[in-house]
Tab-separated table of C-alpha atoms in Angstrom:
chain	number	residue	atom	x	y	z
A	1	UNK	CA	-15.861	4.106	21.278
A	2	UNK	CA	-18.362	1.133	22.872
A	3	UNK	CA	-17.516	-0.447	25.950
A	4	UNK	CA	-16.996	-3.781	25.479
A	5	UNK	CA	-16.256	-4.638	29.249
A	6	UNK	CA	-19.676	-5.691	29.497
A	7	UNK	CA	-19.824	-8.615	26.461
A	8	UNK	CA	-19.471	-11.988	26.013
A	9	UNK	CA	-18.712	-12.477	23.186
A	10	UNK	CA	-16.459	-13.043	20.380
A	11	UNK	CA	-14.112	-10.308	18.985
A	12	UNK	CA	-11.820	-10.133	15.972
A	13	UNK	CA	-8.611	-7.551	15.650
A	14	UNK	CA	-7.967	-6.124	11.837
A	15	UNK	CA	-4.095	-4.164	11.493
A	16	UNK	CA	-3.893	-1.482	8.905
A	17	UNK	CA	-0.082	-0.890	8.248
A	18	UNK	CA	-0.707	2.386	5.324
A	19	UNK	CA	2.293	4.751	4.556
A	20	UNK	CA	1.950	7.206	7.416
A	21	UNK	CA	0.825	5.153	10.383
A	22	UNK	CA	-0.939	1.886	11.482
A	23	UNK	CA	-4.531	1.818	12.653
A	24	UNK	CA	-6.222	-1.349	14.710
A	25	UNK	CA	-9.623	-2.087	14.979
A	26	UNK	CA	-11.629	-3.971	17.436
A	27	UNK	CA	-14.202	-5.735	15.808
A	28	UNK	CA	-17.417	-8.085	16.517
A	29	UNK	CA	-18.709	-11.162	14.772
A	30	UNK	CA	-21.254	-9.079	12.611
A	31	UNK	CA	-18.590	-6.983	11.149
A	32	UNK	CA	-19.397	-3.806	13.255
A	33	UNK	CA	-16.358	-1.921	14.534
A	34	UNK	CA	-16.046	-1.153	17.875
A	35	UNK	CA	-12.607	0.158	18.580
A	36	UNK	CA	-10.555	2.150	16.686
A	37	UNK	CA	-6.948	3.319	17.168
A	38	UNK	CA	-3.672	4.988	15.650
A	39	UNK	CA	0.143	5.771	15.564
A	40	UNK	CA	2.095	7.393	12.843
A	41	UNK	CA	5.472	5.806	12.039
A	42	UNK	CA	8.608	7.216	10.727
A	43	UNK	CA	9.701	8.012	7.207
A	44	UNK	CA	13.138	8.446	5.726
A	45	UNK	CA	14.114	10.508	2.555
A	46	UNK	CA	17.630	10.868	2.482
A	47	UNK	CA	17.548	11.448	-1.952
A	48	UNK	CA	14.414	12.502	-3.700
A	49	UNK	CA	12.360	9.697	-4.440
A	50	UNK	CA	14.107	7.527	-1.606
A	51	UNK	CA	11.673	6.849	0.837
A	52	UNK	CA	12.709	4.323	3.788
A	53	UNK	CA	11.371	3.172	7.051
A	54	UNK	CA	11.878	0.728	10.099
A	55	UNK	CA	10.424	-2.542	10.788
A	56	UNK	CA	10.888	-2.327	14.560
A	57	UNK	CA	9.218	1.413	14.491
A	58	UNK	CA	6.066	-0.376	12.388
A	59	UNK	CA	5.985	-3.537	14.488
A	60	UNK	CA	6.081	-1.078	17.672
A	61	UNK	CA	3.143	0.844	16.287
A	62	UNK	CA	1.247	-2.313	15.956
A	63	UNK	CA	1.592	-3.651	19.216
A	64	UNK	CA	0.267	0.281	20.935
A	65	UNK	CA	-2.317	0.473	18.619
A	66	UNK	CA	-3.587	-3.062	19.073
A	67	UNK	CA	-2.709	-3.040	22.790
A	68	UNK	CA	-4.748	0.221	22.933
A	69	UNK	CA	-8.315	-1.472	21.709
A	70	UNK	CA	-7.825	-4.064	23.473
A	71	UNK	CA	-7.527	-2.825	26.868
A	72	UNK	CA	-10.152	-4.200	29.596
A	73	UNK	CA	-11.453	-6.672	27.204
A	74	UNK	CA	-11.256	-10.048	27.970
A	75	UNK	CA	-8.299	-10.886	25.703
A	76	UNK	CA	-9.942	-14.854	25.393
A	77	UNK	CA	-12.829	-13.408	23.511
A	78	UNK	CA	-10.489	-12.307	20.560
A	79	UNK	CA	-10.629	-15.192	18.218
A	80	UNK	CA	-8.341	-13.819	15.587
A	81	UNK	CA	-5.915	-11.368	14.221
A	82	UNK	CA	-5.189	-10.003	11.114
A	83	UNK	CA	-2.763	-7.284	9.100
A	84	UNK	CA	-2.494	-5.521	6.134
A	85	UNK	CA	0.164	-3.419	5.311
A	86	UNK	CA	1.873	-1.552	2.190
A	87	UNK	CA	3.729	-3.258	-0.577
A	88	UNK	CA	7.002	-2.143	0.981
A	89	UNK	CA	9.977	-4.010	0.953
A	90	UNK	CA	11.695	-5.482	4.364
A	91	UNK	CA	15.071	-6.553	4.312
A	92	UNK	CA	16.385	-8.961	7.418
A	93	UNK	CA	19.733	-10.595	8.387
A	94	UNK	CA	20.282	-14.331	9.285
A	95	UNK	CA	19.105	-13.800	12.372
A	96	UNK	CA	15.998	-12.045	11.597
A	97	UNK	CA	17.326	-8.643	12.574
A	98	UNK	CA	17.130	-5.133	10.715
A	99	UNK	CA	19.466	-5.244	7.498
A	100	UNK	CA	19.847	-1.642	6.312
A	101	UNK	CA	18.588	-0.794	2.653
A	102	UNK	CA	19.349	2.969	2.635
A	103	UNK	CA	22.758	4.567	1.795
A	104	UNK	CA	23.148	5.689	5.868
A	105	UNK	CA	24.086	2.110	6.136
A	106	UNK	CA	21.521	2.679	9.474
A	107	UNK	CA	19.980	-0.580	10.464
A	108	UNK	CA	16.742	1.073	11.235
A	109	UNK	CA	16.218	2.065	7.922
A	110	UNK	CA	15.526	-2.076	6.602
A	111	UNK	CA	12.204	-1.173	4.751
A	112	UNK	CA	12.279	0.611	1.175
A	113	UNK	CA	8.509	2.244	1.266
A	114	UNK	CA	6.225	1.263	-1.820
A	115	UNK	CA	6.785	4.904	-3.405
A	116	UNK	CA	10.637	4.611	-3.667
A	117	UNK	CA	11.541	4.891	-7.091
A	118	UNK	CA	15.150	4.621	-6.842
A	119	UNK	CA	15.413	1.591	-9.160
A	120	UNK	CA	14.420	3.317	-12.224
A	121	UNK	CA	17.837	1.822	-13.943
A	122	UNK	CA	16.832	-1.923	-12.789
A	123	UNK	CA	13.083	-1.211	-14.085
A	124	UNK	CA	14.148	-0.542	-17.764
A	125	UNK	CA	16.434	-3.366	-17.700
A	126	UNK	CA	13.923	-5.650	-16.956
A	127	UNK	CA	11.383	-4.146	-19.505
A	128	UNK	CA	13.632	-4.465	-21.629
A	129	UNK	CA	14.282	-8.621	-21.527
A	130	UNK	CA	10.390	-8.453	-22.568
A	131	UNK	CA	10.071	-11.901	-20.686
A	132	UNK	CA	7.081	-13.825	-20.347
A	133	UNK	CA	6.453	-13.286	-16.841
A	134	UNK	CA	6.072	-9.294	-17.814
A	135	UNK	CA	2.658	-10.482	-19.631
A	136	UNK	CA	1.050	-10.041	-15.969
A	137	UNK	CA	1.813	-7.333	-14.973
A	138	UNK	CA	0.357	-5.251	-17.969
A	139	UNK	CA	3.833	-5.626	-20.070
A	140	UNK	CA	5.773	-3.211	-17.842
A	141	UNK	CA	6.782	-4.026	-14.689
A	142	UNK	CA	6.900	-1.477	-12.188
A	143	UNK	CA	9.468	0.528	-10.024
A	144	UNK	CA	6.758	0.479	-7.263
A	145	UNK	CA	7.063	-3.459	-7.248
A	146	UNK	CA	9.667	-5.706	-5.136
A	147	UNK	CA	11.993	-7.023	-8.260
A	148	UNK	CA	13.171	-4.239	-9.303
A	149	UNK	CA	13.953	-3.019	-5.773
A	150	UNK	CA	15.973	-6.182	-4.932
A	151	UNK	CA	18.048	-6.047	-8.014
A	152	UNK	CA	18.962	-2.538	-7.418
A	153	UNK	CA	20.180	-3.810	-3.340
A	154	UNK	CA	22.407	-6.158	-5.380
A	155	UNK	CA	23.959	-3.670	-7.745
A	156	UNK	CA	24.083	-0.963	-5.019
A	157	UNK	CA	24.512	-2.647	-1.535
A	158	UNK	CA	25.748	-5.743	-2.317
A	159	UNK	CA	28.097	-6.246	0.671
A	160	UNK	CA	26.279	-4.249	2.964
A	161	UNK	CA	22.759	-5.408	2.081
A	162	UNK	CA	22.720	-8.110	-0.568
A	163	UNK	CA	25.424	-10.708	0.564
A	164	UNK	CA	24.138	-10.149	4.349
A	165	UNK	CA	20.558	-10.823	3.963
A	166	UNK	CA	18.592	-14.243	5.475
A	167	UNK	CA	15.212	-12.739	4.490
A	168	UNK	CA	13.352	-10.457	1.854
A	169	UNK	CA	9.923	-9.796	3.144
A	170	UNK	CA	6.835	-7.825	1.462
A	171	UNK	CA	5.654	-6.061	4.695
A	172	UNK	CA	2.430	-7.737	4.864
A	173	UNK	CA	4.451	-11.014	4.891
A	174	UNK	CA	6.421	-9.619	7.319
A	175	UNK	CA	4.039	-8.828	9.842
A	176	UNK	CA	2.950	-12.362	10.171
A	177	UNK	CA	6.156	-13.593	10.329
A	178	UNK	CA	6.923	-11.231	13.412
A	179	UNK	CA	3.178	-12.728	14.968
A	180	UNK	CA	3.933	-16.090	14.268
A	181	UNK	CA	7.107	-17.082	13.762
A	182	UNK	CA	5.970	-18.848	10.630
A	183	UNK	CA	7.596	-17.854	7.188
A	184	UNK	CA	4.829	-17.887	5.463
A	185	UNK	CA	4.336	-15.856	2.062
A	186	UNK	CA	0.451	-14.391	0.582
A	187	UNK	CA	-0.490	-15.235	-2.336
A	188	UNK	CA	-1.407	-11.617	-2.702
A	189	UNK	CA	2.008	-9.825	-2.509
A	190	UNK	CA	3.934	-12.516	-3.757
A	191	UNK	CA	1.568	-12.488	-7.423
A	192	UNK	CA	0.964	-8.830	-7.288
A	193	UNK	CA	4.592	-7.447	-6.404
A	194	UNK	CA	7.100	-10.437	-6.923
A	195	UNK	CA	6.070	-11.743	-10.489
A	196	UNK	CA	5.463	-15.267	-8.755
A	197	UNK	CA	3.269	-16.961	-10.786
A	198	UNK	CA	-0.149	-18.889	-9.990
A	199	UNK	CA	-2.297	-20.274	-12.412
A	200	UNK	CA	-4.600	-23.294	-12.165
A	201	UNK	CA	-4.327	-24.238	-15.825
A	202	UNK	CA	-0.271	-23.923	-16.003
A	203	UNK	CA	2.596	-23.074	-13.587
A	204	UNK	CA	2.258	-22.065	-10.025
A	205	UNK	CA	5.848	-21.074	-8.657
A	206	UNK	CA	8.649	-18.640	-9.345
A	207	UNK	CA	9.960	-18.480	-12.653
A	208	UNK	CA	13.600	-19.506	-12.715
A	209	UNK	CA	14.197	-18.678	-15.746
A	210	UNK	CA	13.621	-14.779	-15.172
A	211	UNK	CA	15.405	-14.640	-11.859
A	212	UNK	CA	18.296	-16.112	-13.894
A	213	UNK	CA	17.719	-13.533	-16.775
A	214	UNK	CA	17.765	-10.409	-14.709
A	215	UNK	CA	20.630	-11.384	-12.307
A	216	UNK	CA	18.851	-13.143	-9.549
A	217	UNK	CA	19.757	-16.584	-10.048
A	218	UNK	CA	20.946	-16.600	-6.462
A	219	UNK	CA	17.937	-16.126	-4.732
A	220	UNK	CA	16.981	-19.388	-6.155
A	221	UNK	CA	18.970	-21.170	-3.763
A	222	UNK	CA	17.233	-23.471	-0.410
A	223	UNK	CA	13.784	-23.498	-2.462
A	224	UNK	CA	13.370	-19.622	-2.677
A	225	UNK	CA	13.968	-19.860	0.940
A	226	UNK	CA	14.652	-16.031	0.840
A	227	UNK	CA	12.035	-14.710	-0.262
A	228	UNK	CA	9.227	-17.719	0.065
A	229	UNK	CA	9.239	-20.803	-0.242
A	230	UNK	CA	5.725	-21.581	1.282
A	231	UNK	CA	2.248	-19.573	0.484
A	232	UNK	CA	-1.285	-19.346	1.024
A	233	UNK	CA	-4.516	-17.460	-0.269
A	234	UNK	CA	-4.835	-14.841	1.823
A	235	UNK	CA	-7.165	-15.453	4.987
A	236	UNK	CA	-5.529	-18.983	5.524
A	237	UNK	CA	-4.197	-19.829	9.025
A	238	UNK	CA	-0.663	-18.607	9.612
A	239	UNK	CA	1.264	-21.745	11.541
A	240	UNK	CA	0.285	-21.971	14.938
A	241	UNK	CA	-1.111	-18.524	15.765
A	242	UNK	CA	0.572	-15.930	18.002
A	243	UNK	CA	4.104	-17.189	19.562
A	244	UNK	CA	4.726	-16.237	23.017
A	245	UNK	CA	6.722	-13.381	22.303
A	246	UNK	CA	4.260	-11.746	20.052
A	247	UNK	CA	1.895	-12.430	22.435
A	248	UNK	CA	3.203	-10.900	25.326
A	249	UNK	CA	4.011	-7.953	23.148
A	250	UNK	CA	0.517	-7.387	21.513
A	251	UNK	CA	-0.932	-7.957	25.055
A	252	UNK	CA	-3.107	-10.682	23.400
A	253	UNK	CA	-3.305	-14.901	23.969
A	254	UNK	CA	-0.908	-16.919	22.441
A	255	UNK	CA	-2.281	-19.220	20.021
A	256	UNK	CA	-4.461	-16.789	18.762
A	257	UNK	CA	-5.085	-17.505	15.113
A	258	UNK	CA	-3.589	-15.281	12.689
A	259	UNK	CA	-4.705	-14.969	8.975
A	260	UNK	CA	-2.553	-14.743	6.004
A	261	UNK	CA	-1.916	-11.528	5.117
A	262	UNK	CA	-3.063	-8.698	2.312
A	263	UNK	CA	-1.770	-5.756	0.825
A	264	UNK	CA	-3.175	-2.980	2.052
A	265	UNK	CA	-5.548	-1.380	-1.408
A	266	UNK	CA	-6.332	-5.154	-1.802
A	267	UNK	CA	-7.920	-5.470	1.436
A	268	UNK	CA	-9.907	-2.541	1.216
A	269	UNK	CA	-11.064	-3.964	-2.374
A	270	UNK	CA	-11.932	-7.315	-0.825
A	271	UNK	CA	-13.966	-4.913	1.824
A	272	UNK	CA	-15.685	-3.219	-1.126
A	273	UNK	CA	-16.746	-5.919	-3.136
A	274	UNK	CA	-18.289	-7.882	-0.684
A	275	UNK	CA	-20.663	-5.267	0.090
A	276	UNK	CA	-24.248	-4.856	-0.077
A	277	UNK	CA	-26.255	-1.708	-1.436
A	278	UNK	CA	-29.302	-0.510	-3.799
A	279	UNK	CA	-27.991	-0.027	-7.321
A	280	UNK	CA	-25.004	-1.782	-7.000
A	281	UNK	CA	-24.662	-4.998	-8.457
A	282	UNK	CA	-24.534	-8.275	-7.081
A	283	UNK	CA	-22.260	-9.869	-8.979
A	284	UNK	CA	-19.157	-8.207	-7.596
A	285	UNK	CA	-16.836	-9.179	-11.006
A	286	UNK	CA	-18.775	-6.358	-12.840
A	287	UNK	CA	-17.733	-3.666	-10.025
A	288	UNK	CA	-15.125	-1.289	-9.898
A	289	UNK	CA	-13.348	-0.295	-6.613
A	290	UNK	CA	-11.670	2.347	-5.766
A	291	UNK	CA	-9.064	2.350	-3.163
A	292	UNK	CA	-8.099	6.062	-2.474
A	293	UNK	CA	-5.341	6.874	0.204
A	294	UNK	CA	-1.876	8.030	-0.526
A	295	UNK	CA	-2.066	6.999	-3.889
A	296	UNK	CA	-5.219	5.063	-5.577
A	297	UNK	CA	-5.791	1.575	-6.546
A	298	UNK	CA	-8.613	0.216	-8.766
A	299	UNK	CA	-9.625	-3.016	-8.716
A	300	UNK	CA	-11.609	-5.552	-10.491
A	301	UNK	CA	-11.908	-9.064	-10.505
A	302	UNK	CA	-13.028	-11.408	-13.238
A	303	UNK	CA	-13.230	-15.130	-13.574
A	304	UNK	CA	-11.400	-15.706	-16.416
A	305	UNK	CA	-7.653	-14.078	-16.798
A	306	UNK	CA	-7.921	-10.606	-18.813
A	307	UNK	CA	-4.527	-9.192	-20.019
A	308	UNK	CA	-4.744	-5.348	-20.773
A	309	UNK	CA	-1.262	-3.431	-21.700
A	310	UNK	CA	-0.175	-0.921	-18.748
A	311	UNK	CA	-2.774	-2.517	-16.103
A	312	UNK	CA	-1.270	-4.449	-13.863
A	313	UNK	CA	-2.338	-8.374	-13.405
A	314	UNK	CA	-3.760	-10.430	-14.139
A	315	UNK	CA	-3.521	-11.639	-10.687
A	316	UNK	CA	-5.115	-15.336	-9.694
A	317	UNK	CA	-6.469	-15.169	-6.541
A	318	UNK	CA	-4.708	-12.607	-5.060
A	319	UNK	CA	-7.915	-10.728	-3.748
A	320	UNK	CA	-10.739	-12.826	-4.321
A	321	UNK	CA	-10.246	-16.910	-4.311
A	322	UNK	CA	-10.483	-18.829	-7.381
A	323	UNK	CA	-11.374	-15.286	-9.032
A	324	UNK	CA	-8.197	-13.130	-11.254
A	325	UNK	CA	-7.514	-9.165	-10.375
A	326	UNK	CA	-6.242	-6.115	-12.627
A	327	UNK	CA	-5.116	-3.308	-11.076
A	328	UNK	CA	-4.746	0.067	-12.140
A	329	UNK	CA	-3.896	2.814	-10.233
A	330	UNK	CA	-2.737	7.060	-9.875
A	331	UNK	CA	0.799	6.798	-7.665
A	332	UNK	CA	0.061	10.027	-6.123
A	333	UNK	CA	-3.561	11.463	-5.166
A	334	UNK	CA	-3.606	11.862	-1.456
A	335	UNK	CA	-0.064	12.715	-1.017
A	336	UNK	CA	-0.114	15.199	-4.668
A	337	UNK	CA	-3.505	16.978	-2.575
A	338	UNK	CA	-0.868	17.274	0.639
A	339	UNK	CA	2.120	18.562	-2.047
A	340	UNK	CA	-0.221	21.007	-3.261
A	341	UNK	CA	-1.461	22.422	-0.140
A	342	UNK	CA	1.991	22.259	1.955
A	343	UNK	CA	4.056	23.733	-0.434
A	344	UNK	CA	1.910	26.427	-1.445
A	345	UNK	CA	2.869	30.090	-0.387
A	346	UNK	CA	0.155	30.910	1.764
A	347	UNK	CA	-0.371	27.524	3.277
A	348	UNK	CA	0.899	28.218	6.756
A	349	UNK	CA	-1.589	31.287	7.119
A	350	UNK	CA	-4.802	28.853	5.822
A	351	UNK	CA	-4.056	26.570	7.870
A	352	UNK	CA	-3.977	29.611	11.033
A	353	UNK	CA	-7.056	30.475	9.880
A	354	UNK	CA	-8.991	27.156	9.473
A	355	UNK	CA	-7.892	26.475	12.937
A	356	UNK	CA	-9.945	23.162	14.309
A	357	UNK	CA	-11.103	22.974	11.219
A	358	UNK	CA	-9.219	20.277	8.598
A	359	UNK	CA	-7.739	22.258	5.989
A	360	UNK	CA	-9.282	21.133	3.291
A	361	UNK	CA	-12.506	21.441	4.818
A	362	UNK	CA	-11.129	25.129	4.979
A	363	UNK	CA	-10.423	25.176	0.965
A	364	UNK	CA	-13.808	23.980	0.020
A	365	UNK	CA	-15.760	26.694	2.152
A	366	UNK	CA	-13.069	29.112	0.604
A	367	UNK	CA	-14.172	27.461	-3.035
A	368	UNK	CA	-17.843	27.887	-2.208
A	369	UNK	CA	-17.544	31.678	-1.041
A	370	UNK	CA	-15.689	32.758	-3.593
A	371	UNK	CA	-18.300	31.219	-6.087
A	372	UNK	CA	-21.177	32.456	-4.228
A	373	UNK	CA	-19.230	36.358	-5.082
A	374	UNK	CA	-18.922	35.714	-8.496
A	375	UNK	CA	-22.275	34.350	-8.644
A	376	UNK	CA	-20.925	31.418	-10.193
A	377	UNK	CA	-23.240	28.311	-11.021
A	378	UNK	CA	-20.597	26.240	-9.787
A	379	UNK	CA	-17.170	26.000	-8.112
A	380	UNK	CA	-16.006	24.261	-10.726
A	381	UNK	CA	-16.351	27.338	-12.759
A	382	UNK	CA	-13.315	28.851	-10.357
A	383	UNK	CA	-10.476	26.760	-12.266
A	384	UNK	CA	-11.595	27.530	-15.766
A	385	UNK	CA	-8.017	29.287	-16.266
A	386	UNK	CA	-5.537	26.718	-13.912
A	387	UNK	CA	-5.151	23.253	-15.218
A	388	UNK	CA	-2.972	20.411	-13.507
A	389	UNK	CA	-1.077	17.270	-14.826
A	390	UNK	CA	-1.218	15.180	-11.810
A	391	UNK	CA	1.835	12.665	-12.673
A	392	UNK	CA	3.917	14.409	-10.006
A	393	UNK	CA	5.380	11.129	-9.163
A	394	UNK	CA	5.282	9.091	-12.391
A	395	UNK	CA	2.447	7.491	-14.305
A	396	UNK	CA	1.550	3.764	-12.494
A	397	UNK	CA	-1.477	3.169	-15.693
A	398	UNK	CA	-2.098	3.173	-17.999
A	399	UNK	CA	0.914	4.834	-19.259
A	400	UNK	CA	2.962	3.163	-17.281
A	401	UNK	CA	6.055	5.804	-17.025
A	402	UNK	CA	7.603	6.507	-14.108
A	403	UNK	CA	9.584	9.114	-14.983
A	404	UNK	CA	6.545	11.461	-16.302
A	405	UNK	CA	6.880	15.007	-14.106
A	406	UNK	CA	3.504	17.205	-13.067
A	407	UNK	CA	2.765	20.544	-14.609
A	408	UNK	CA	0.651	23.415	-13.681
A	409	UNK	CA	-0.667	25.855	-16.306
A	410	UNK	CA	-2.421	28.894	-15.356
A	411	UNK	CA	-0.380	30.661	-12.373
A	412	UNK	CA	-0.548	34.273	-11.744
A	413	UNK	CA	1.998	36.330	-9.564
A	414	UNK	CA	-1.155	36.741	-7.108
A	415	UNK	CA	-0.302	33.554	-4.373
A	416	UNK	CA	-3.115	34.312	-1.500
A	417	UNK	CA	-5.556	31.680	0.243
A	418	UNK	CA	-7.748	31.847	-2.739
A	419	UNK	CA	-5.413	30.662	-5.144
A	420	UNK	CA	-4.266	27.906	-2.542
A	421	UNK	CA	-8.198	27.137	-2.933
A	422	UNK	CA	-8.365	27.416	-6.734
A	423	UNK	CA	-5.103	25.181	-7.183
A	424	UNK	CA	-6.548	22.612	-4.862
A	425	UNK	CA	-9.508	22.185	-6.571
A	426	UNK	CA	-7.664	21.939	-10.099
A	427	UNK	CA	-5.322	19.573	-8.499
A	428	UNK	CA	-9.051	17.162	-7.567
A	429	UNK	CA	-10.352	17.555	-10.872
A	430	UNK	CA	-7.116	16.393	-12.499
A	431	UNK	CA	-7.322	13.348	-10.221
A	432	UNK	CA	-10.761	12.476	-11.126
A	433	UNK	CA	-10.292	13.065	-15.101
A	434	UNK	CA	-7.026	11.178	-15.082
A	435	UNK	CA	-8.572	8.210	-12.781
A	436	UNK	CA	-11.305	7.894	-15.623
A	437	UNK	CA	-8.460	7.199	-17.963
């Protein structure tokens, strides 16, 4: 960590909201980072495939995190501020407050994380209307997305949710509403995960006559005012900059710009295109990026719209201005490696035994051992009997069927370490095979 008591100079603070936990960064004019920090938030599952968590626990996390790399720097120096954060889906009374979205009926549970998939009834319904506004989002919308999620609050939680809310934030959106004070939408989750529609030829705007079709009608009503009625590109100033209250509470200056927000993957895909290396080329609409985390997003960007069945977009300038996205994408890589390992037999005695060391770090010595014994060539000789289908959680593209299951051929009664190792490395492959699909 440098010590940036010492400078003079200008300092910028980026907010990473991911599934798990949020991470802040300190960061310099030139790009370099100079701070890092981190604080895991909570997570609800009270059904399978309900996954819920709390605004005020992820705004919290912010403020330590960004509190925490800013300490003994003079706070005047930061110039700007801003967040990222899952495609999750926030859910606020009239007066801004926590609105419950989980069967508990607990206020603290407002926030329906990006890998619910309760609304599997609402998705089908939609598909099934085969409206216009489907054409981009690869044909199929998805359970992972926001319209599908606020249908089933209607059908579900109507007087407890539904008839009670003032706001629907994505939690990007949400985030700079809580620094600012501003209601301001991105162009980036509202195109991406609320089928609002922005093209420079045609029709930028929601499309009233899907809300209308799949039971929404209402949230027409005050100019979209629940769910946006005002957006930028992402990067544009946010109102004013920090209120007072945010302020205090980040332990930064008030006024200090904020930038409209991003979706998480799509951040890191605006981080990867923009970069500079031998071998890759420079015109970044002919690259590929990779966004790998709890699940994986691939991006590319194009100048002219491309529409391609199960791939999500295309997108106008939801990443990259003036420029239009498609997104494919696994819904489960990091957190199928975790399943994997954690609910393997002999996971609590590798992870004894790797000790300091990070467990998979622990598998892929394990791996390399067992090949060097066997006088293999490779490790990827080990798994030429165990084969995995990784669509634990669904197929996102470009399949685009949520309700396809994982399988596992090749099991033994034998359920040591080593087969921990040799299911873990079937469980990679499968992720790399299936992402070049």
């Amino acid at each position: 960590m440098a010590d940036t008591s010492s400078f003079k100079e200008n300092y910028f603070v980026g907010v990473d909201v991911g599934t798990g936990s949020v991470r802040a960064a300190l960061v310099d004019k030139c790009g370099k980072i100079l701070r890092v920090s981190s604080k895991d938030t909570k997570t609800w599952s009270p059904k399978p495939d309900y996954f819920e968590q709390s605004s005020s626990d992820i705004w919290s996390s912010c403020c330590y995190v960004v509190r925490d790399i800013s300490k003994d720097v003079n706070v005047s120096c930061i110039k700007g501020i801003g967040f990222d954060a899952t495609c999750s889906l926030v859910a606020l009374n009239d007066n801004g407050e926590p609105l419950s979205v989980s069967p508990s009926g607990n206020n603290d549970q407002n926030v329906i994380l990006w890998l619910d998939h309760r609304a599997i009834d609402e998705t089908n319904f939609i598909n099934s209307l085969n409206h216009p506004v489907l054409k981009y989002v690869g044909g199929k919308i998805s359970l992972e997305m926001e319209t599908p999620k606020l249908l089933w609050l209607k059908k579900n939680l109507k007087e407890r949710c539904w008839d009670k809310a003032g706001w629907f934030f994505d939690l990007p959106d949400f985030l700079t509403w809580k620094a600012t004070g501003t209601d301001s939408r991105s162009l980036c989750s509202l195109v991406c995960k609320w089928t609002f529609q922005a093209d420079p030829k045609g029709y930028t705007g929601w499309s009233k006559s899907f809300f209308e079709e799949i039971g929404l009608s209402d949230l027409a009503s005050n100019n979209w005012h629940k769910i946006g009625s005002h957006w930028q590109e992402p990067g544009r100033l946010v109102g004013s900059g920090l209120s007072d209250l945010a302020a205090r509470e980040l332990g930064l200056d008030p006024g200090t710009p904020v930038g409209t927000s991003m979706i998480d993957a799509h951040a890191g895909g605006l981080g990867m295109i923009g970069c500079l290396a031998e071998g890759v080329p420079s015109d970044f609409s002919s690259r590929l990026s990779l966004i790998c985390g709890t699940s994986t997003c691939h991006m590319a960007v194009s100048k002219e719209p491309l529409f391609v069945s199960g791939v999500w977009g295309p997108y106008y300038s939801a990443m990259v201005p003036c420029y239009w996205l498609n997104e494919g994408g696994q819904s489960a890589t990091g957190k199928l490696i975790d399943h994997i390992i954690d609910s393997h037999p002999a996971s609590i005695t590798a992870k004894q035994q790797a000790g300091d060391i990070h467990i998979q770090t622990y598998l892929r010595l394990t791996l390399e051992n067992m090949a060097k014994r066997q006088k293999l060539p490779s490790v990827t000789m080990l798994t030429k009997d165990v084969h995995v289908w990784p669509d634990f959680h669904g197929n996102r593209s470009p399949i685009a069927d949520p309700s396809l299951k994982g399988m596992i051929s090749g099991l033994s009664l034998s359920a040591n370490e080593e087969d921990l190792a040799i299911l873990y490395l079937a469980a990679v492959q499968a992720l790399a095979v299936s992402g070049g699909h």
